[in-house]
Coordinates of C-alpha atoms in Angstrom, one line a residue:
Chain A
M72 CA 23.2 25.1 -10.4
G73 CA 26.3 25.3 -8.3
D74 CA 25.5 24.6 -4.6
T75 CA 21.9 25.7 -4.8
P76 CA 20.1 23.1 -2.7
A77 CA 17.9 20.9 -4.8
F78 CA 14.3 20.2 -3.9
E79 CA 13.6 18.0 -0.9
H80 CA 10.3 16.3 -0.1
A81 CA 9.7 15.2 3.5
V82 CA 8.0 11.8 4.1
R83 CA 6.5 10.8 7.4
V84 CA 7.6 7.2 8.2
G85 CA 5.3 5.4 10.6
W86 CA 4.3 2.1 12.2
A87 CA 2.3 1.4 9.0
D88 CA 5.4 1.5 6.9
C89 CA 7.5 -0.9 9.1
D90 CA 7.8 -4.7 8.9
P91 CA 8.6 -7.2 11.6
A92 CA 12.3 -6.2 11.4
Q93 CA 11.1 -2.8 12.8
I94 CA 12.3 -0.9 9.8
A95 CA 10.5 0.4 6.8
Y96 CA 9.6 -2.4 4.4
T97 CA 11.8 -2.4 1.3
G98 CA 8.8 -2.3 -0.9
R99 CA 7.8 1.1 0.6
L100 CA 11.0 2.7 -0.4
P101 CA 10.3 2.9 -4.2
L102 CA 6.9 4.3 -3.2
F103 CA 8.6 7.0 -1.2
A104 CA 10.9 7.8 -4.0
L105 CA 8.1 8.0 -6.5
E106 CA 6.0 10.2 -4.3
S107 CA 9.0 12.5 -4.1
I108 CA 9.3 12.8 -7.8
D109 CA 5.6 13.5 -8.0
A110 CA 6.1 16.2 -5.4
W111 CA 9.1 17.6 -7.5
W112 CA 6.7 18.1 -10.4
Q113 CA 4.3 20.0 -8.2
H114 CA 7.2 22.1 -7.0
A115 CA 8.6 22.7 -10.5
L116 CA 5.3 23.5 -12.2
G117 CA 3.1 24.8 -9.4
G118 CA -0.6 23.7 -9.4
Y119 CA -1.5 20.7 -7.4
S120 CA -0.4 17.2 -7.0
G121 CA 2.3 16.5 -9.7
W122 CA 1.4 13.7 -12.1
Y123 CA -2.3 14.1 -11.5
Y124 CA -2.0 17.8 -12.6
L125 CA 0.1 16.9 -15.6
E126 CA -2.3 14.2 -16.8
T127 CA -5.6 16.0 -16.1
E128 CA -4.7 19.6 -16.8
L129 CA -1.6 19.7 -19.0
G130 CA -2.4 16.7 -21.2
F131 CA 0.7 14.6 -20.8
G132 CA 2.0 11.7 -18.8
T133 CA 5.4 10.5 -17.7
P134 CA 5.3 6.7 -17.3
F135 CA 8.4 5.0 -15.9
V136 CA 10.7 2.8 -18.1
N137 CA 13.3 2.1 -15.5
L138 CA 14.2 2.4 -11.8
S139 CA 17.3 1.4 -9.9
M140 CA 17.8 1.8 -6.2
D141 CA 20.7 1.1 -3.7
F142 CA 19.8 0.7 -0.1
R143 CA 22.5 2.1 2.2
A144 CA 20.9 2.2 5.7
P145 CA 17.6 1.2 7.3
V146 CA 14.7 3.7 7.2
T147 CA 12.9 4.0 10.5
P148 CA 10.1 6.1 12.1
R149 CA 12.6 7.9 14.3
H150 CA 13.2 10.7 11.9
P151 CA 11.5 12.2 8.9
L152 CA 12.8 10.9 5.6
M153 CA 14.1 13.8 3.5
C154 CA 14.1 12.9 -0.2
E155 CA 16.2 15.1 -2.4
V156 CA 15.1 15.0 -6.0
Y157 CA 16.6 16.5 -9.1
P158 CA 16.5 15.8 -12.8
T159 CA 19.8 14.5 -14.2
R160 CA 18.9 14.4 -17.9
L161 CA 16.3 15.7 -20.3
G162 CA 16.2 13.9 -23.6
T163 CA 13.9 14.6 -26.6
K164 CA 11.2 12.3 -25.2
S165 CA 12.5 11.2 -21.8
I166 CA 13.6 12.6 -18.4
S167 CA 15.8 11.0 -15.7
F168 CA 15.8 11.8 -12.0
A169 CA 18.1 11.1 -9.0
V170 CA 16.5 10.6 -5.6
K171 CA 18.5 10.5 -2.4
G172 CA 16.7 9.6 0.8
R173 CA 18.2 10.7 4.1
Q174 CA 17.3 10.5 7.8
D175 CA 19.1 12.7 10.3
G176 CA 21.8 13.4 7.8
V177 CA 22.4 9.7 7.0
L178 CA 22.0 8.5 3.4
C179 CA 19.5 5.7 3.5
F180 CA 19.0 5.1 -0.2
E181 CA 19.7 6.6 -3.6
G182 CA 18.3 5.8 -7.0
S183 CA 17.9 6.7 -10.6
F184 CA 14.6 6.8 -12.4
T185 CA 13.7 7.3 -16.1
N186 CA 10.4 8.3 -17.5
V187 CA 9.1 8.9 -21.1
F188 CA 6.8 11.6 -22.1
T189 CA 3.5 10.4 -23.5
Q190 CA 0.2 11.9 -24.5
A191 CA -2.2 11.8 -21.6
A192 CA -4.2 8.5 -21.5
S193 CA -2.1 6.9 -24.1
V194 CA 1.2 5.1 -24.6
S195 CA 2.3 7.3 -27.5
T196 CA 5.5 9.0 -26.7
R197 CA 5.9 12.6 -27.5
E198 CA 8.3 15.5 -26.8
P199 CA 7.5 17.5 -23.7
P200 CA 5.9 20.9 -24.3
P201 CA 8.6 23.7 -24.8
E202 CA 7.4 25.6 -21.8
I203 CA 7.9 22.5 -19.7
R204 CA 11.4 22.0 -21.1
A205 CA 12.2 25.6 -20.3
I206 CA 11.3 25.1 -16.7
I207 CA 13.2 21.8 -16.3
E208 CA 16.4 22.6 -18.1
P209 CA 17.9 25.0 -15.5
L210 CA 17.2 22.4 -12.8
I211 CA 19.3 19.6 -14.3
R212 CA 22.4 18.5 -12.4
A213 CA 25.0 16.0 -13.2
Chain B
M119 CA -12.7 21.5 25.5
G120 CA -15.3 24.0 24.3
D121 CA -14.2 25.3 20.9
T122 CA -10.5 24.6 21.2
P123 CA -9.6 23.2 17.8
A124 CA -8.7 19.5 17.9
F125 CA -5.5 18.1 16.4
E126 CA -5.4 18.0 12.6
H127 CA -3.0 15.9 10.5
A128 CA -2.4 16.8 6.9
V129 CA -2.1 14.1 4.3
R130 CA -0.7 14.6 0.8
V131 CA -3.0 12.8 -1.7
G132 CA -1.3 12.0 -4.9
W133 CA -1.5 10.1 -8.2
A134 CA -0.4 7.0 -6.3
D135 CA -3.5 7.1 -4.1
C136 CA -6.0 7.4 -7.0
D137 CA -7.8 4.7 -8.9
P138 CA -9.1 4.7 -12.4
A139 CA -12.2 6.7 -11.2
Q140 CA -9.6 9.5 -10.7
I141 CA -10.3 9.7 -6.9
A142 CA -8.5 8.3 -3.9
Y143 CA -9.1 4.5 -3.7
T144 CA -11.5 3.7 -0.9
G145 CA -9.0 1.3 0.6
R146 CA -6.6 4.2 1.1
L147 CA -9.0 6.1 3.3
P148 CA -8.8 3.8 6.4
L149 CA -5.0 4.0 5.9
F150 CA -5.1 7.8 6.0
A151 CA -7.4 7.7 9.1
L152 CA -5.1 5.3 10.9
E153 CA -2.0 7.4 10.0
S154 CA -3.8 10.4 11.5
I155 CA -4.4 8.5 14.8
D156 CA -0.8 7.5 14.8
A157 CA 0.1 11.2 14.3
W158 CA -2.3 12.1 17.1
W159 CA -0.3 9.9 19.6
Q160 CA 2.9 11.6 18.5
H161 CA 1.3 15.0 19.1
A162 CA -0.2 14.0 22.5
L163 CA 2.9 12.3 23.9
G164 CA 5.8 13.9 22.0
G165 CA 8.6 11.7 21.0
Y166 CA 8.6 10.3 17.5
S167 CA 6.2 8.4 15.4
G168 CA 3.2 7.5 17.5
W169 CA 2.6 3.7 17.8
Y170 CA 6.2 2.9 17.1
Y171 CA 7.3 5.0 20.0
L172 CA 4.5 3.6 22.3
E173 CA 5.5 0.0 21.4
T174 CA 9.3 0.3 21.4
E175 CA 9.8 3.0 24.1
L176 CA 6.8 3.0 26.4
G177 CA 6.0 -0.7 26.4
F178 CA 2.4 -0.8 25.3
G179 CA 0.4 -1.3 22.2
T180 CA -3.1 -0.2 21.0
P181 CA -4.4 -2.8 18.6
F182 CA -7.7 -2.0 16.9
V183 CA -10.9 -3.9 17.7
N184 CA -13.3 -1.9 15.5
L185 CA -13.5 0.7 12.9
S186 CA -16.4 2.3 11.1
M187 CA -16.3 4.9 8.4
D188 CA -18.8 6.9 6.4
F189 CA -17.7 8.3 3.0
R190 CA -19.3 11.6 2.2
A191 CA -17.4 13.1 -0.7
P192 CA -14.6 11.9 -3.0
V193 CA -11.0 12.6 -1.9
T194 CA -8.8 13.9 -4.7
P195 CA -5.2 15.2 -5.2
R196 CA -6.6 18.7 -5.7
H197 CA -6.2 19.7 -2.0
P198 CA -4.5 18.4 1.1
L199 CA -6.6 16.1 3.2
M200 CA -6.9 17.5 6.7
C201 CA -7.7 14.8 9.2
E202 CA -9.1 16.0 12.5
V203 CA -8.6 13.5 15.3
Y204 CA -9.8 13.4 18.9
P205 CA -10.4 10.8 21.5
T206 CA -14.1 10.3 22.3
R207 CA -13.8 7.8 25.2
L208 CA -11.2 6.4 27.5
G209 CA -12.3 3.2 29.2
T210 CA -10.3 1.1 31.7
K211 CA -8.6 -0.8 28.9
S212 CA -9.7 0.8 25.7
I213 CA -9.8 4.1 23.8
S214 CA -12.0 5.4 21.0
F215 CA -11.3 8.1 18.5
A216 CA -13.2 10.1 16.0
V217 CA -11.5 11.1 12.7
K218 CA -13.0 13.6 10.2
G219 CA -11.3 14.0 6.9
R220 CA -11.9 17.3 5.0
Q221 CA -10.6 18.8 1.8
D222 CA -11.0 22.5 1.1
G223 CA -13.5 22.7 4.0
V224 CA -15.7 19.8 2.7
L225 CA -16.2 16.8 4.9
C226 CA -15.0 13.8 2.9
F227 CA -15.3 11.0 5.5
E228 CA -15.8 10.5 9.2
G229 CA -15.2 7.5 11.3
S230 CA -14.9 6.0 14.7
F231 CA -12.1 3.7 15.8
T232 CA -11.6 1.7 19.0
N233 CA -8.4 0.3 20.3
V234 CA -7.5 -1.8 23.4
F235 CA -4.4 -1.3 25.4
T236 CA -2.0 -4.3 25.5
Q237 CA 1.4 -5.1 26.7
A238 CA 3.9 -4.5 24.0
A239 CA 4.5 -7.5 21.8
S240 CA 1.5 -9.4 23.3
V241 CA -2.2 -9.7 23.1
S242 CA -2.8 -9.3 26.8
T243 CA -4.9 -6.3 27.5
R244 CA -3.9 -3.9 30.3
E245 CA -4.8 -0.5 31.7
P246 CA -3.0 2.4 30.2
P247 CA -0.2 3.9 32.4
P248 CA -1.6 6.6 34.7
E249 CA 0.6 9.3 33.2
I250 CA -0.8 8.5 29.7
R251 CA -4.4 8.6 31.1
A252 CA -3.6 12.0 32.6
I253 CA -2.5 13.3 29.2
I254 CA -5.5 11.8 27.3
E255 CA -8.4 12.7 29.6
P256 CA -8.4 16.5 29.0
L257 CA -8.4 15.9 25.2
I258 CA -11.6 13.8 25.2
R259 CA -14.6 15.3 23.3
A260 CA -18.1 14.0 23.0
Chain C
M112 CA -29.5 -20.1 0.0
G113 CA -29.6 -22.7 2.8
D114 CA -26.2 -24.2 3.4
T115 CA -24.7 -23.5 0.0
P116 CA -21.2 -22.3 0.8
A117 CA -20.8 -18.6 -0.1
F118 CA -17.9 -17.4 -2.2
E119 CA -14.5 -17.4 -0.6
H120 CA -11.4 -15.4 -1.8
A121 CA -8.0 -16.5 -0.6
V122 CA -5.5 -13.8 0.3
R123 CA -1.8 -14.5 0.7
V124 CA -0.5 -12.7 3.8
G125 CA 3.2 -12.1 3.8
W126 CA 6.0 -10.2 5.5
A127 CA 5.1 -7.1 3.5
D128 CA 1.7 -7.0 5.2
C129 CA 3.0 -7.3 8.7
D130 CA 4.0 -4.6 11.1
P131 CA 6.5 -4.6 14.0
A132 CA 4.0 -6.5 16.2
Q133 CA 4.5 -9.4 13.7
I134 CA 0.9 -9.4 12.6
A135 CA -0.8 -8.0 9.5
Y136 CA -1.2 -4.2 10.0
T137 CA -4.7 -3.2 10.7
G138 CA -4.8 -0.8 7.7
R139 CA -4.2 -3.8 5.4
L140 CA -7.4 -5.6 6.6
P141 CA -9.9 -3.2 4.9
L142 CA -7.7 -3.6 1.7
F143 CA -8.1 -7.4 2.0
A144 CA -11.8 -7.1 2.5
L145 CA -12.2 -4.8 -0.4
E146 CA -10.1 -7.0 -2.7
S147 CA -12.4 -9.9 -1.7
I148 CA -15.5 -7.9 -2.7
D149 CA -13.8 -7.0 -6.0
A150 CA -13.1 -10.8 -6.5
W151 CA -16.8 -11.5 -5.6
W152 CA -17.9 -9.3 -8.6
Q153 CA -15.6 -11.2 -10.9
H154 CA -17.0 -14.5 -9.6
A155 CA -20.6 -13.3 -9.9
L156 CA -20.3 -11.7 -13.3
G157 CA -17.4 -13.5 -15.0
G158 CA -15.1 -11.5 -17.1
Y159 CA -11.9 -10.2 -15.5
S160 CA -11.1 -8.2 -12.4
G161 CA -14.3 -7.1 -10.8
W162 CA -14.7 -3.3 -10.4
Y163 CA -12.3 -2.7 -13.4
Y164 CA -14.6 -4.8 -15.6
L165 CA -17.8 -3.1 -14.3
E166 CA -16.4 0.3 -14.9
T167 CA -14.7 -0.1 -18.2
E168 CA -16.9 -2.7 -19.9
L169 CA -20.3 -2.6 -18.2
G170 CA -20.5 1.2 -17.7
F171 CA -21.2 1.4 -14.0
G172 CA -19.4 1.9 -10.7
T173 CA -20.0 1.0 -7.1
P174 CA -18.4 3.5 -4.8
F175 CA -18.4 2.9 -1.1
V176 CA -20.6 4.9 1.3
N177 CA -19.8 3.0 4.5
L178 CA -17.7 0.3 5.9
S179 CA -17.5 -1.2 9.4
M180 CA -15.2 -3.9 10.6
D181 CA -14.7 -5.8 13.9
F182 CA -11.3 -7.3 14.5
R183 CA -11.5 -10.6 16.4
A184 CA -8.1 -12.3 16.1
P185 CA -4.7 -11.3 14.6
V186 CA -4.0 -12.1 10.9
T187 CA -0.6 -13.6 10.3
P188 CA 1.4 -15.1 7.4
R189 CA 1.1 -18.6 8.9
H190 CA -2.1 -19.4 7.0
P191 CA -3.9 -18.1 3.9
L192 CA -6.6 -15.7 4.8
M193 CA -10.0 -17.0 3.5
C194 CA -12.4 -14.2 2.9
E195 CA -16.0 -15.2 2.7
V196 CA -18.1 -12.6 0.8
Y197 CA -21.9 -12.4 0.2
P198 CA -24.4 -9.7 -0.5
T199 CA -26.8 -9.0 2.4
R200 CA -29.1 -6.5 0.7
L201 CA -29.8 -5.1 -2.7
G202 CA -31.6 -1.8 -2.7
T203 CA -32.9 0.2 -5.6
K204 CA -29.5 2.0 -5.9
S205 CA -27.3 0.3 -3.3
I206 CA -25.8 -3.0 -2.4
S207 CA -24.4 -4.3 1.0
F208 CA -21.9 -7.0 1.6
A209 CA -20.7 -9.1 4.5
V210 CA -17.1 -10.2 4.6
K211 CA -15.7 -12.7 7.1
G212 CA -11.9 -13.3 7.2
R213 CA -10.7 -16.6 8.6
Q214 CA -7.4 -18.3 9.1
D215 CA -7.2 -21.9 9.8
G216 CA -10.9 -21.9 10.7
V217 CA -10.6 -19.0 13.2
L218 CA -12.6 -15.9 12.5
C219 CA -10.1 -13.0 12.3
F220 CA -12.5 -10.1 11.3
E221 CA -15.9 -9.5 10.0
G222 CA -17.4 -6.5 8.4
S223 CA -20.2 -4.9 6.5
F224 CA -19.8 -2.7 3.5
T225 CA -22.3 -0.6 1.5
N226 CA -21.9 0.7 -2.1
V227 CA -24.1 2.8 -4.3
F228 CA -24.5 2.2 -8.0
T229 CA -23.3 5.1 -10.2
Q230 CA -22.8 5.8 -13.8
A231 CA -19.2 5.0 -14.7
A232 CA -16.9 8.0 -14.3
S233 CA -19.5 10.0 -12.4
V234 CA -21.0 10.4 -9.0
S235 CA -24.6 10.2 -10.3
T236 CA -26.4 7.3 -8.6
R237 CA -28.4 4.9 -10.7
E238 CA -30.2 1.6 -10.5
P239 CA -28.2 -1.4 -11.4
P240 CA -28.9 -2.9 -14.8
P241 CA -31.8 -5.5 -14.5
E242 CA -29.5 -8.4 -15.7
I243 CA -27.1 -7.6 -12.9
R244 CA -29.9 -7.5 -10.4
A245 CA -31.1 -10.9 -11.6
I246 CA -27.6 -12.3 -11.0
I247 CA -27.2 -10.8 -7.5
E248 CA -30.7 -11.5 -6.0
P249 CA -30.3 -15.2 -5.6
L250 CA -27.0 -14.7 -3.9
I251 CA -28.3 -12.6 -1.1
R252 CA -28.1 -13.9 2.5
A253 CA -29.4 -12.5 5.7
Chain D
M232 CA 18.8 -26.4 -15.1
G233 CA 18.4 -26.6 -18.9
D234 CA 14.8 -25.8 -19.8
T235 CA 13.2 -26.8 -16.5
P236 CA 10.6 -24.1 -15.9
A237 CA 11.6 -21.8 -13.0
F238 CA 9.2 -20.9 -10.2
E239 CA 6.2 -18.7 -11.1
H240 CA 4.1 -16.7 -8.7
A241 CA 0.6 -15.5 -9.8
V242 CA -0.4 -12.0 -8.7
R243 CA -4.1 -10.9 -8.9
V244 CA -4.1 -7.3 -10.3
G245 CA -7.2 -5.4 -9.5
W246 CA -8.8 -2.0 -9.4
A247 CA -7.0 -1.2 -6.2
D248 CA -3.6 -1.5 -8.0
C249 CA -4.5 0.8 -10.8
D250 CA -4.0 4.5 -11.1
P251 CA -5.9 7.1 -13.2
A252 CA -4.1 6.0 -16.3
Q253 CA -6.1 2.7 -15.9
I254 CA -2.9 0.6 -15.5
A255 CA -1.2 -0.7 -12.4
Y256 CA 0.7 2.1 -10.6
T257 CA 4.5 1.9 -11.1
G258 CA 5.0 1.8 -7.4
R259 CA 3.0 -1.4 -7.1
L260 CA 5.4 -3.3 -9.4
P261 CA 8.4 -3.5 -7.0
L262 CA 5.8 -4.7 -4.4
F263 CA 4.7 -7.4 -6.8
A264 CA 8.3 -8.4 -7.6
L265 CA 9.2 -8.6 -3.9
E266 CA 6.1 -10.6 -3.0
S267 CA 7.2 -13.0 -5.7
I268 CA 10.7 -13.4 -4.2
D269 CA 9.0 -13.9 -0.8
A270 CA 6.9 -16.7 -2.4
W271 CA 10.0 -18.2 -4.0
W272 CA 11.5 -18.7 -0.6
Q273 CA 8.3 -20.4 0.6
H274 CA 8.5 -22.6 -2.5
A275 CA 12.2 -23.4 -2.0
L276 CA 12.1 -24.0 1.7
G277 CA 8.6 -25.1 2.4
G278 CA 7.0 -23.9 5.5
Y279 CA 4.8 -20.8 5.4
S280 CA 5.2 -17.4 4.1
G281 CA 8.8 -16.9 3.0
W282 CA 10.7 -14.1 4.8
Y283 CA 8.4 -14.3 7.8
Y284 CA 9.4 -18.0 8.2
L285 CA 13.1 -17.3 7.6
E286 CA 13.1 -14.6 10.2
T287 CA 10.9 -16.2 12.9
E288 CA 11.8 -19.9 12.5
L289 CA 15.1 -20.1 10.8
G290 CA 16.9 -17.2 12.5
F291 CA 18.1 -15.2 9.5
G292 CA 17.0 -12.3 7.3
T293 CA 17.7 -11.2 3.8
P294 CA 17.5 -7.4 3.5
F295 CA 17.8 -5.8 0.1
V296 CA 20.8 -3.8 -0.9
N297 CA 19.8 -3.2 -4.5
L298 CA 16.9 -3.4 -7.0
S299 CA 16.7 -2.5 -10.6
M300 CA 13.7 -2.8 -12.8
D301 CA 12.9 -2.2 -16.5
F302 CA 9.2 -1.6 -17.4
R303 CA 8.4 -3.1 -20.8
A304 CA 4.6 -3.0 -21.1
P305 CA 1.7 -1.8 -18.9
V306 CA 0.3 -4.2 -16.3
T307 CA -3.5 -4.3 -16.2
P308 CA -6.3 -6.2 -14.4
R309 CA -7.2 -8.0 -17.6
H310 CA -4.9 -11.0 -16.9
P311 CA -3.1 -12.5 -13.9
L312 CA 0.5 -11.3 -13.6
M313 CA 2.8 -14.3 -13.7
C314 CA 6.1 -13.5 -12.0
E315 CA 8.9 -15.9 -12.8
V316 CA 11.6 -15.9 -10.1
Y317 CA 15.0 -17.6 -10.0
P318 CA 18.3 -16.9 -8.2
T319 CA 21.1 -15.8 -10.5
R320 CA 24.0 -15.8 -8.0
L321 CA 24.7 -17.0 -4.5
G322 CA 27.7 -15.3 -2.9
T323 CA 29.3 -16.0 0.5
K324 CA 26.9 -13.5 2.1
S325 CA 24.5 -12.4 -0.6
I326 CA 22.0 -13.7 -3.1
S327 CA 20.7 -12.2 -6.3
F328 CA 17.4 -12.9 -8.1
A329 CA 15.9 -12.2 -11.5
V330 CA 12.1 -11.6 -11.6
K331 CA 10.2 -11.4 -14.9
G332 CA 6.5 -10.4 -14.9
R333 CA 4.3 -11.4 -17.7
Q334 CA 0.7 -11.1 -18.6
D335 CA -0.9 -13.2 -21.3
G336 CA 2.6 -14.1 -22.5
V337 CA 3.8 -10.5 -22.8
L338 CA 6.8 -9.4 -20.8
C339 CA 5.7 -6.5 -18.7
F340 CA 8.8 -6.0 -16.5
E341 CA 12.0 -7.6 -15.6
G342 CA 14.4 -6.8 -12.8
S343 CA 17.3 -7.9 -10.7
F344 CA 17.4 -7.8 -6.9
T345 CA 20.2 -8.4 -4.4
N346 CA 19.9 -9.3 -0.8
V347 CA 22.5 -9.9 2.0
F348 CA 22.1 -12.6 4.6
T349 CA 21.9 -11.2 8.2
Q350 CA 21.2 -12.5 11.6
A351 CA 17.5 -12.2 12.4
A352 CA 16.6 -8.9 14.0
S353 CA 20.0 -7.4 13.3
V354 CA 22.1 -5.8 10.6
S355 CA 25.1 -8.1 11.0
T356 CA 25.7 -9.9 7.8
R357 CA 26.4 -13.7 7.9
E358 CA 26.8 -16.6 5.6
P359 CA 23.6 -18.5 4.9
P360 CA 23.2 -21.9 6.7
P361 CA 24.8 -24.7 4.7
E362 CA 21.5 -26.5 4.3
I363 CA 20.0 -23.4 2.8
R364 CA 22.9 -23.1 0.4
A365 CA 22.4 -26.7 -0.6
I366 CA 18.8 -26.0 -1.5
I367 CA 19.5 -22.8 -3.4
E368 CA 22.6 -23.8 -5.5
P369 CA 20.8 -26.2 -7.9
L370 CA 18.2 -23.5 -8.6
I371 CA 20.7 -20.9 -9.8
R372 CA 20.4 -19.8 -13.5
A373 CA 22.5 -17.5 -15.5

């Protein structure tokens, strides 16, 4: 993809997200990252809200099997949190994403996330539909 | 204010917000309403994120003393949730807001919310600063 | 019910629940109250987790149509939050609850909550099953 | 520590935690793990709620620099979620924890978490107080 900018999802960070240390509570950051992956699906596939659309309209789910995050700088309400999302690998039955959260140009966290493809409303893994694979493959970055 | 449109805050509703009934969990709806009031302060005063700015930069807080909400229709990820917010009353030491949440033109919930003005980092009530009163008064609606 | 103590649900309040004012964020309090009503159902009916059991095993749901809460004193991590729950009214298709949250004997919030009975996975209202009515009726308080 | 059982924290999983796939939403699981580490501090040090006590009474904080979680089996409201927590390493300015979440004896997730010690209300790292080190060291497991 060369230097094409990847997808970014903006998160509003507010008082509600902050703990007594006056920064966003650590437990909110995986939620922000996941919301950004959800928004990536919406961006990639169109339709409405990501996983909800996949599950209720397209008949498959993508449960998480792993997540790993490094926290680099505090997240605060002073700036929007820009979450860059891109897929890093598409296996036969799994997909991995990178998410990088930045505020005012500063990297606040980065993480990797792996999901498996399943039949909707089940835990049976499956291959993603070919048309979904065709959409995702050109978006993969190292 | 006649028919001047009031402030609206858009909330992205996603899979994360939904419960097994496939609609946004009731407990999320007060959070959406509160976030919208927080965004209203940001809109009215400028600066960054609402209550955080009030507390850390302007030296006062607005804790809640009451909230009441009626739920009219389910909230889903199919549309953005547009939350209209306007103050309905400004007392000597309190302020009340109305919030109306709509999706695709349908009223999903409406509520009333009352806060008192306090010194930052305390529970002592106080009057709002005159310059804040001057900003809020023209925005009040019945 | 005379002076029979009503059901109480204990909530652990932690750092995660607190905002920069060092008290539980207002938006968490409806969540605590709702969790306590969920726990009341589990207490009243047995089985596991309240609404989940109702919906998946008993075939009915109880969506909220209204909630109203008054906030009397800050909630902090210094004590467990004891939430007293009791039904105040059982109509033909609805039920109302009172919830009172206390810490160390001090009333922190109180609220009223009304749900309608519906068919599971639908918005069609219905009467509650007679055996459920028989369990609830003796628990009602003014 | 041989086979001394480590600390376990019980989490109530309810309807509020579940998504439309009828299992606890992935984004809730880091919150459950963090709450369990917070409870571990309370267990280890006494006093009240963990991080809040550390920050407001003992004068130090423990912000996260990393978390990594593997998800093994779905978490549901059918059983309490028992979260085993133990420290795996105590460095000069950091501490690492393992958390294992189980329901009805089945491992649902496991993760590792690393915090640094800081001065309360700051980002300056520091060594933990010697009396805290003395409490933690005997609790470390491989």
